[in-house]
Short mmCIF file of N, CA and C and ligand atoms in Angstrom, two decimals:
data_model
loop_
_atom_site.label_atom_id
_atom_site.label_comp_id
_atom_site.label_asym_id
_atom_site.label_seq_id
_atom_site.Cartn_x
_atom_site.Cartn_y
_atom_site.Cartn_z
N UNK A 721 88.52 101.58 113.03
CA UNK A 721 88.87 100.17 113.11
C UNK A 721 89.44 99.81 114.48
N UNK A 722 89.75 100.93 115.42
CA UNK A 722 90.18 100.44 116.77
C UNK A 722 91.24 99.81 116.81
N UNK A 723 91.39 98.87 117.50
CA UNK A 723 93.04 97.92 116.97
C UNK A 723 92.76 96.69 116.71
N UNK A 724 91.82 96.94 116.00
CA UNK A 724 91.47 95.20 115.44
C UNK A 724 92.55 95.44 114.09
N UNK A 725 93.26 94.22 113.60
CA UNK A 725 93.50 94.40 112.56
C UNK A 725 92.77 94.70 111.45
N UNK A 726 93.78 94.70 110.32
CA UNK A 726 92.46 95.28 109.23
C UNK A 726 92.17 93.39 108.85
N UNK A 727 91.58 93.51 107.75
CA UNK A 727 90.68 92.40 107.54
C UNK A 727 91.46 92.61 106.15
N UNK A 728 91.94 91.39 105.73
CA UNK A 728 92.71 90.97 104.36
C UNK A 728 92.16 91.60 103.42
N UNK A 729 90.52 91.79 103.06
CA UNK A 729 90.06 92.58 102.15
C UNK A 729 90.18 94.05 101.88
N UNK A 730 90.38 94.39 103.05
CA UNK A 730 90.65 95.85 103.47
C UNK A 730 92.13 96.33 103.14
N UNK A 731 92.84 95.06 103.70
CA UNK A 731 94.64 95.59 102.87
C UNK A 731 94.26 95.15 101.50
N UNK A 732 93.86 94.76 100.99
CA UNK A 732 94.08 94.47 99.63
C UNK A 732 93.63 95.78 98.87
N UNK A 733 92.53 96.26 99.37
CA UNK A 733 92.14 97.79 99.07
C UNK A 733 93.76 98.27 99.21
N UNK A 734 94.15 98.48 100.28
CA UNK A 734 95.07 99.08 100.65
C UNK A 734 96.16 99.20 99.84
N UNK A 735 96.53 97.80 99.34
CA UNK A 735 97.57 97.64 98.67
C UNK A 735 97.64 97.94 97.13
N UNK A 736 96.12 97.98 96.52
CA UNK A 736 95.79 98.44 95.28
C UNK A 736 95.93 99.92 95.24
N UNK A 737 95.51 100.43 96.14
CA UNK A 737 95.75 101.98 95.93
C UNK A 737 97.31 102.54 96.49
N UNK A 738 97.94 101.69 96.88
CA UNK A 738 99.64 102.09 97.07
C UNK A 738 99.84 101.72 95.62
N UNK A 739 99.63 100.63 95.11
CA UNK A 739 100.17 100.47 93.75
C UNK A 739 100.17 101.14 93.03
N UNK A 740 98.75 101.78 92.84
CA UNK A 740 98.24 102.45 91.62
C UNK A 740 98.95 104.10 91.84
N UNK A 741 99.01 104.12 93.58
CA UNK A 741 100.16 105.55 93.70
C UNK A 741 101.40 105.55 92.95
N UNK A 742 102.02 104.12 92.70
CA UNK A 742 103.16 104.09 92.28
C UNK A 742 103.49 104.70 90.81
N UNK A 743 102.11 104.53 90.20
CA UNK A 743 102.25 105.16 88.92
C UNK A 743 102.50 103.90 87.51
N UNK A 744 103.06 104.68 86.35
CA UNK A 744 103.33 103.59 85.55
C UNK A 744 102.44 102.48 84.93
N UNK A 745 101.36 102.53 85.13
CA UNK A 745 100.44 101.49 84.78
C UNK A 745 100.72 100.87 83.35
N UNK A 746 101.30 99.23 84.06
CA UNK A 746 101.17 98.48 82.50
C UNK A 746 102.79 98.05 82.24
N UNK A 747 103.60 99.03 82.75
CA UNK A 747 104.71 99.23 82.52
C UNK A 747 105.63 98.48 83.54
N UNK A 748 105.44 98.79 84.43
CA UNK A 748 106.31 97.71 85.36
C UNK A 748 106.17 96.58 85.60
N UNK A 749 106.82 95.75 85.87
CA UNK A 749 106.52 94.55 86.45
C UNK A 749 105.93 94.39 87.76
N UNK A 750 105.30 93.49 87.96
CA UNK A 750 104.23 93.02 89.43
C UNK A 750 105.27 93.44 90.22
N UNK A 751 105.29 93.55 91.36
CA UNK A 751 106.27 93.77 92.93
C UNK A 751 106.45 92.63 92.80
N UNK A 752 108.07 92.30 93.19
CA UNK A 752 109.01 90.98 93.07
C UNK A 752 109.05 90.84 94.56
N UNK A 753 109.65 89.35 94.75
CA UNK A 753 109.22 89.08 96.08
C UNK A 753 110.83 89.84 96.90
N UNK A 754 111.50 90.47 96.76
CA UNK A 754 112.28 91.57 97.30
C UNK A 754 111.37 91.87 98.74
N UNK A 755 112.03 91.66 99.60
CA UNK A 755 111.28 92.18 100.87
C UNK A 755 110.06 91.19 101.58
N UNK A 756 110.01 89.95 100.47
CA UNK A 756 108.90 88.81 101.48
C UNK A 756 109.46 87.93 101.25
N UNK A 757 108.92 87.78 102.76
CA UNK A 757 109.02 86.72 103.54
C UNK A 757 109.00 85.11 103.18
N UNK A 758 108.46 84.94 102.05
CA UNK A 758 108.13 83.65 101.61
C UNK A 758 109.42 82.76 101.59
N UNK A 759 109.12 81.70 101.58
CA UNK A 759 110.40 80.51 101.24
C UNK A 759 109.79 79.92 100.12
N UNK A 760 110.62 80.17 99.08
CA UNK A 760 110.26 79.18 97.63
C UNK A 760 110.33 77.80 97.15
N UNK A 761 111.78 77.54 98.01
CA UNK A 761 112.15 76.13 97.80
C UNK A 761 110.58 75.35 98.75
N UNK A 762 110.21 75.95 99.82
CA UNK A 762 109.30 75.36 100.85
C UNK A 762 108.18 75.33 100.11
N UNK A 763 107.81 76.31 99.20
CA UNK A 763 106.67 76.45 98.57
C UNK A 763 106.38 75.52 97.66
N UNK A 764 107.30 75.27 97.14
CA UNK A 764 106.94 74.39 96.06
C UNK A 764 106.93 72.75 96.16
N UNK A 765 107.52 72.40 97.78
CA UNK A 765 106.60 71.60 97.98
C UNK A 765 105.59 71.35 98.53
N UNK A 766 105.36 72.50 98.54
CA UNK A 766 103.99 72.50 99.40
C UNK A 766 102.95 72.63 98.48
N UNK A 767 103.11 73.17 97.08
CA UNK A 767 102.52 72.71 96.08
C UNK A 767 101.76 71.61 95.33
N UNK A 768 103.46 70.53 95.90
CA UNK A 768 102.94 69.38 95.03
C UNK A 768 101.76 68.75 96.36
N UNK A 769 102.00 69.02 97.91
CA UNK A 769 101.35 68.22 99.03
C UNK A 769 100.03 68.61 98.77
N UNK A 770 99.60 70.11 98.24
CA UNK A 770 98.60 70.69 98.33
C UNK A 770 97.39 70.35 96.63
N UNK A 771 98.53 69.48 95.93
CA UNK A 771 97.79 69.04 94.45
C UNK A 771 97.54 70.13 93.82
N UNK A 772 97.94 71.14 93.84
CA UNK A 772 97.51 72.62 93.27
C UNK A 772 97.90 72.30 91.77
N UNK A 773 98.97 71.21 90.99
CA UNK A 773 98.61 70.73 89.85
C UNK A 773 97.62 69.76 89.31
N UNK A 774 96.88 69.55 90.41
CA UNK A 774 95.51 68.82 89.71
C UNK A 774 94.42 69.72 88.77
N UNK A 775 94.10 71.07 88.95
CA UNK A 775 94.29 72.08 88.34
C UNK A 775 94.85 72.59 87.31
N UNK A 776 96.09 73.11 88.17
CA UNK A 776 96.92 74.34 86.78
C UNK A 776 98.39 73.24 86.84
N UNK A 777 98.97 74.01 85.63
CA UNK A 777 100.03 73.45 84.33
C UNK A 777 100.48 74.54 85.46
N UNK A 778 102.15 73.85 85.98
CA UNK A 778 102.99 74.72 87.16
C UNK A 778 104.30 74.22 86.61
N UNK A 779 105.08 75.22 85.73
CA UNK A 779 106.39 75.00 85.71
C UNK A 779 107.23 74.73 86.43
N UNK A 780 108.22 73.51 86.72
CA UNK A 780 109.08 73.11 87.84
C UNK A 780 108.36 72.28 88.68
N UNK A 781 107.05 72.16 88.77
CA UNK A 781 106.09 71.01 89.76
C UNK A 781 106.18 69.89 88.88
N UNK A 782 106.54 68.44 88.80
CA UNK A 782 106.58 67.54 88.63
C UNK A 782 104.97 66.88 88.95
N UNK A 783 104.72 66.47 86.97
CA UNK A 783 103.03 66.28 87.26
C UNK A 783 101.53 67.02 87.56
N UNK A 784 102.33 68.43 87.54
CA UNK A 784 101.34 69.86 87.54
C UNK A 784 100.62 69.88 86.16
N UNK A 785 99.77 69.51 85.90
CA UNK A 785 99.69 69.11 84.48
C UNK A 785 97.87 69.55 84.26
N UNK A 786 97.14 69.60 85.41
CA UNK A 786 96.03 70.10 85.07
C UNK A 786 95.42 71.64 84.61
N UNK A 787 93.88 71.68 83.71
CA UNK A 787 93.56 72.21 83.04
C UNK A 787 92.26 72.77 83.73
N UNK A 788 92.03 72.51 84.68
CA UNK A 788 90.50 73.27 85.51
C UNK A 788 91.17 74.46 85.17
N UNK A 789 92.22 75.25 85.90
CA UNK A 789 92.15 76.63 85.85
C UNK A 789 93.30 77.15 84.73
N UNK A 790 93.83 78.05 84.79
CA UNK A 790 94.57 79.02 83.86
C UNK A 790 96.26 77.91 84.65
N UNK A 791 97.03 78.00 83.49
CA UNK A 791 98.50 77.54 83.10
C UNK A 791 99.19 78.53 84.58
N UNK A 792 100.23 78.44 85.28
CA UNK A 792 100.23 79.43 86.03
C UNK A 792 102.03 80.11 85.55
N UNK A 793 102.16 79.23 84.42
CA UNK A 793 103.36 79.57 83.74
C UNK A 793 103.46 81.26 83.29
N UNK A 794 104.71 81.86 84.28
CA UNK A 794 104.82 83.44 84.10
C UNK A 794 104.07 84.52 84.80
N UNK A 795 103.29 83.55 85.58
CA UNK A 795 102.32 84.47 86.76
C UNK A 795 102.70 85.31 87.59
N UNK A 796 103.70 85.06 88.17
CA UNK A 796 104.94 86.39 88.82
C UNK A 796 104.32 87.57 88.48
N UNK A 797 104.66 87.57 86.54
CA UNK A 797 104.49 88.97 86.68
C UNK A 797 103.76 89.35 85.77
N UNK A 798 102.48 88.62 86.18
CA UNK A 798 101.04 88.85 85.61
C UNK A 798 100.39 90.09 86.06
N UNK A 799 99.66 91.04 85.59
CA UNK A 799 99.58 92.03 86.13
C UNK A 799 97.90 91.90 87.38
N UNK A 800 97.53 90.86 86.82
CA UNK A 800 96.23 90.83 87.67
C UNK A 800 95.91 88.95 88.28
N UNK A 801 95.46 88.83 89.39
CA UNK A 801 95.31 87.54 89.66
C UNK A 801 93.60 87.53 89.58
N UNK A 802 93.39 86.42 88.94
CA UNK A 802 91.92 86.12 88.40
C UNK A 802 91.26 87.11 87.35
N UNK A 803 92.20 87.77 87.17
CA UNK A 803 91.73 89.20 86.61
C UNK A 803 91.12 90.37 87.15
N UNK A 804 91.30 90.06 88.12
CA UNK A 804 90.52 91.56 88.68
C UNK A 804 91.85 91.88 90.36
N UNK A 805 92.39 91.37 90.86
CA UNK A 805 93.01 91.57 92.04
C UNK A 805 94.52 91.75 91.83
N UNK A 806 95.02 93.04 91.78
CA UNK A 806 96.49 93.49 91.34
C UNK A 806 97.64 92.88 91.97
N UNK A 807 97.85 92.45 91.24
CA UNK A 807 99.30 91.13 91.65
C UNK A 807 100.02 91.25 92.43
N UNK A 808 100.31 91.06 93.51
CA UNK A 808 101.88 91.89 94.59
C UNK A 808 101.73 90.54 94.89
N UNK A 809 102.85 90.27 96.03
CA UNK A 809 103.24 88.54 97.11
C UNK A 809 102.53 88.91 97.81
N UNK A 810 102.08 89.91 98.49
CA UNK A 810 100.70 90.21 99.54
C UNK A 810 99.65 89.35 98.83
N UNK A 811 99.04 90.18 97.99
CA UNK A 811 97.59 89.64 97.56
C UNK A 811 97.65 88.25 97.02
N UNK A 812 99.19 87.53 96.35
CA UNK A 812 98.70 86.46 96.29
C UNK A 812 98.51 85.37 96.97
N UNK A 813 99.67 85.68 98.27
CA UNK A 813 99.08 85.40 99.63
C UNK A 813 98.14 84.55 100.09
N UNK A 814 97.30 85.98 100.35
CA UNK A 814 95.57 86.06 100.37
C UNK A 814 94.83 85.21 99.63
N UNK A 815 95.11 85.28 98.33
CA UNK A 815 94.37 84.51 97.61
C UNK A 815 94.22 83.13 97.85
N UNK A 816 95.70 82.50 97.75
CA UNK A 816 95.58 81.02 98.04
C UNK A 816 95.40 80.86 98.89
N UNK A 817 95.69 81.51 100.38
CA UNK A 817 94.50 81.04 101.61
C UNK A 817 93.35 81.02 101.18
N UNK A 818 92.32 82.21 101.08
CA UNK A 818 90.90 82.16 100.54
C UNK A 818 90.58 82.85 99.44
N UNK A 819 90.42 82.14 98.24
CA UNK A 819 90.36 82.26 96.91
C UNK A 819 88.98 83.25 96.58
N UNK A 820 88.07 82.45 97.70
CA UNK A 820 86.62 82.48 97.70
C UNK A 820 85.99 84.18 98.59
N UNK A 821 87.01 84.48 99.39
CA UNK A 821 87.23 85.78 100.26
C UNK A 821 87.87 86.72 99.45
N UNK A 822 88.74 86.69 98.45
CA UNK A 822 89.12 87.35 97.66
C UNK A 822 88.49 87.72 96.30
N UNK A 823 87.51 86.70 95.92
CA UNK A 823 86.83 87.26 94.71
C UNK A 823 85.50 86.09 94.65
N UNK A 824 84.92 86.14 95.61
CA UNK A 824 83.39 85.67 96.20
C UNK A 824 82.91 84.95 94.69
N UNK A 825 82.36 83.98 94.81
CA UNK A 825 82.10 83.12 93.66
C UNK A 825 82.88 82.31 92.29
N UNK A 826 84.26 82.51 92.29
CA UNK A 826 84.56 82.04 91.63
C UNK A 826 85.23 80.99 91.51
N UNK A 827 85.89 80.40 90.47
CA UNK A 827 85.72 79.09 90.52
C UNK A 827 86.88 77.75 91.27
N UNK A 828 87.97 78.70 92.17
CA UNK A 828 88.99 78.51 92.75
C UNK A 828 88.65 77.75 94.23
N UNK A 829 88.65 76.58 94.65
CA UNK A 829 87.83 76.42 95.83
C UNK A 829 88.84 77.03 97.11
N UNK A 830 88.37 77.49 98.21
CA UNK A 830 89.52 77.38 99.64
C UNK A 830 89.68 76.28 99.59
N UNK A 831 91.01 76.02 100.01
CA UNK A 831 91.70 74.74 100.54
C UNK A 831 92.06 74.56 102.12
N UNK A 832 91.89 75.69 103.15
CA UNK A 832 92.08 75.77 104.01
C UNK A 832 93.40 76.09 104.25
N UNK A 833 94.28 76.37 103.53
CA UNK A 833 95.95 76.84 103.20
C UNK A 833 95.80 77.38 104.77
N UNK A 834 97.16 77.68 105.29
CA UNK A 834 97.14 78.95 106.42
C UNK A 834 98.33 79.79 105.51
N UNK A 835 98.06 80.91 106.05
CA UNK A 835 98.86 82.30 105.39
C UNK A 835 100.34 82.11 105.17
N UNK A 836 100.84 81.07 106.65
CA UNK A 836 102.03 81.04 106.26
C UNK A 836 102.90 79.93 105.23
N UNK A 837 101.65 79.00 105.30
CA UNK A 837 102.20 78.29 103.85
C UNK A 837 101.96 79.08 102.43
N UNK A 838 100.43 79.82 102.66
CA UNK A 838 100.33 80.66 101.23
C UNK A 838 101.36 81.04 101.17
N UNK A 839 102.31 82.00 102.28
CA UNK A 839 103.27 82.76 101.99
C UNK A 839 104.11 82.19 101.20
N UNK A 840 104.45 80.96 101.28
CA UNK A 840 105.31 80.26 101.08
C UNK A 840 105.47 80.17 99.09
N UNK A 841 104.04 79.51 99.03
CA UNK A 841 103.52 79.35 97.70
C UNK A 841 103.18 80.12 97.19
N UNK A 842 103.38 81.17 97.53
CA UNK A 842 103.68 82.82 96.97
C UNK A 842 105.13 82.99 96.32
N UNK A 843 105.94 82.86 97.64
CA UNK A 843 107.18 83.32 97.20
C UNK A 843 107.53 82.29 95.57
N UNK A 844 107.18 80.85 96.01
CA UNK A 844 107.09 80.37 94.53
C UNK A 844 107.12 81.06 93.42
N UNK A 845 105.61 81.33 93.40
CA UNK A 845 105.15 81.50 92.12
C UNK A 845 105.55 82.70 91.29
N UNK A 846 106.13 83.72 92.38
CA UNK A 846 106.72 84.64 92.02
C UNK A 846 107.77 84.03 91.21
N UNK A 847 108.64 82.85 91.41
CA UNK A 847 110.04 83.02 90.56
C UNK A 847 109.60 82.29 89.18
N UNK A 848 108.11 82.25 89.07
CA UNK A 848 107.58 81.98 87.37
C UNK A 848 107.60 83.21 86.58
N UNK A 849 108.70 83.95 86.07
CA UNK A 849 108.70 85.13 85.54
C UNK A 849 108.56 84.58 84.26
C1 HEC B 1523 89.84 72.55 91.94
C2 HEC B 1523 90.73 73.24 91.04
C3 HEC B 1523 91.78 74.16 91.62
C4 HEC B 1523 92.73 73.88 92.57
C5 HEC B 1523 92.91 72.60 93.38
C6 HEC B 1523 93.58 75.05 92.65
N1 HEC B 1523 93.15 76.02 91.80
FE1 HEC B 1523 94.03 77.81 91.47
N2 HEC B 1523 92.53 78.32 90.20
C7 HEC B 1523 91.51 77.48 89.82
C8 HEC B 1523 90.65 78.20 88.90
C9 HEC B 1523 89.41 77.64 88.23
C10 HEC B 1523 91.19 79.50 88.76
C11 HEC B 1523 90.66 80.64 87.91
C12 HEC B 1523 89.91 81.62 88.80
C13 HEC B 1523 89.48 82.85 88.03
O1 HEC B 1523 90.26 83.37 87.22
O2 HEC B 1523 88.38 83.32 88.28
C14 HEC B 1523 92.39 79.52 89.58
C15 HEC B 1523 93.24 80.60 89.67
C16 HEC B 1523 94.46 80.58 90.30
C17 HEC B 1523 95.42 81.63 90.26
C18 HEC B 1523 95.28 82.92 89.46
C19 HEC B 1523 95.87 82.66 88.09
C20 HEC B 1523 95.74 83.82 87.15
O3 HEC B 1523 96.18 83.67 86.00
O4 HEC B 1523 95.20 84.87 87.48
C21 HEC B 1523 96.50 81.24 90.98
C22 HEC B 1523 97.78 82.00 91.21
C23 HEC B 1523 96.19 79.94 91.51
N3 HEC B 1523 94.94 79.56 91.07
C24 HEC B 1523 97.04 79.21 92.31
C25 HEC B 1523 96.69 77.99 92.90
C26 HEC B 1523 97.51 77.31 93.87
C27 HEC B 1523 98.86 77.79 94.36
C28 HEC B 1523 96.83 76.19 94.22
C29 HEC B 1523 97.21 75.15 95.25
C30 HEC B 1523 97.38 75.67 96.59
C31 HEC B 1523 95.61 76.16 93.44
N4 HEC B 1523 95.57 77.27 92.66
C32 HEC B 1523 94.66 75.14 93.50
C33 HEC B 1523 91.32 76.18 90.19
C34 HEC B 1523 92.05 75.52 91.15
#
């Protein structure tokens, strides 16, 4: 890889197989946002700017009330995002920047987020335990 960074898909590999080193499967809770970076209070309005309840039912979002995708009530410490991509504040990150880069076809559109607001709306969603 030279010193290009890695490519988000590539840590996410990365980060699935640190997890799965960790052991315990099933049993622990998702990685808590302990150690990221995110701002929650920031996140969540960046939530409501970003309409991400036109969509999903978002506890604490005022008017989060849509049904296109899954409720996101308790997602913190869901063990999988979309079902297939192992939950940490990294990967969910990733996701809400590019939904579409993270699990190619499905039904989540990019919004053009940048990482450091995902971050943000990460650290959120984490405190939906
Ligand atoms: C146009 C509708 C739409 C918008 C807008 C939208 N989402 Fe989604 N989202 C979806 C759909 C549909 C899925 C289900 C994808 C799947 O499981 O394959 C999803 C899945 C998710 C998941 C995974 C949930 C789970 O249970 O695994 C998270 C987290 C999420 N969205 C967060 C957000 C955030 C944060 C925003 C705003 C930045 C947002 N979404 C905007 C439609 C949307």
């Amino acid at each position: 890889m030279g010193h290009n960074p890695a490519s988000p898909v590539i840590r996410v590999v990365i980060a699935s197989l640190m997890a799965s080193g960790l052991g315990a499967c099933g049993q622990s809770k998702a990685a808590g946002p302990d150690n990221f970076d995110g701002d929650a209070h920031r996140g969540a309005k960046l939530i409501a700017h970003y309409q991400c309840g036109s969509c999903h039912e978002i506890p604490g979002i005022a008017g989060a009330d849509g049904n296109v995708g899954p409720p996101l009530r308790r997602v913190g410490t869901r063990t999988y995002i979309a079902g297939f991509i192992q939950n940490s504040p990294d990967n969910m990150a990733y996701w809400i920047e590019d939904p579409q880069r993270m699990l190619p076809g499905n039904a989540m559109p990019g919004m053009g987020i940048p990482q450091n607001d995902a971050r943000d709306i990460a650290a959120f969603l984490y405190t939906l335990n």
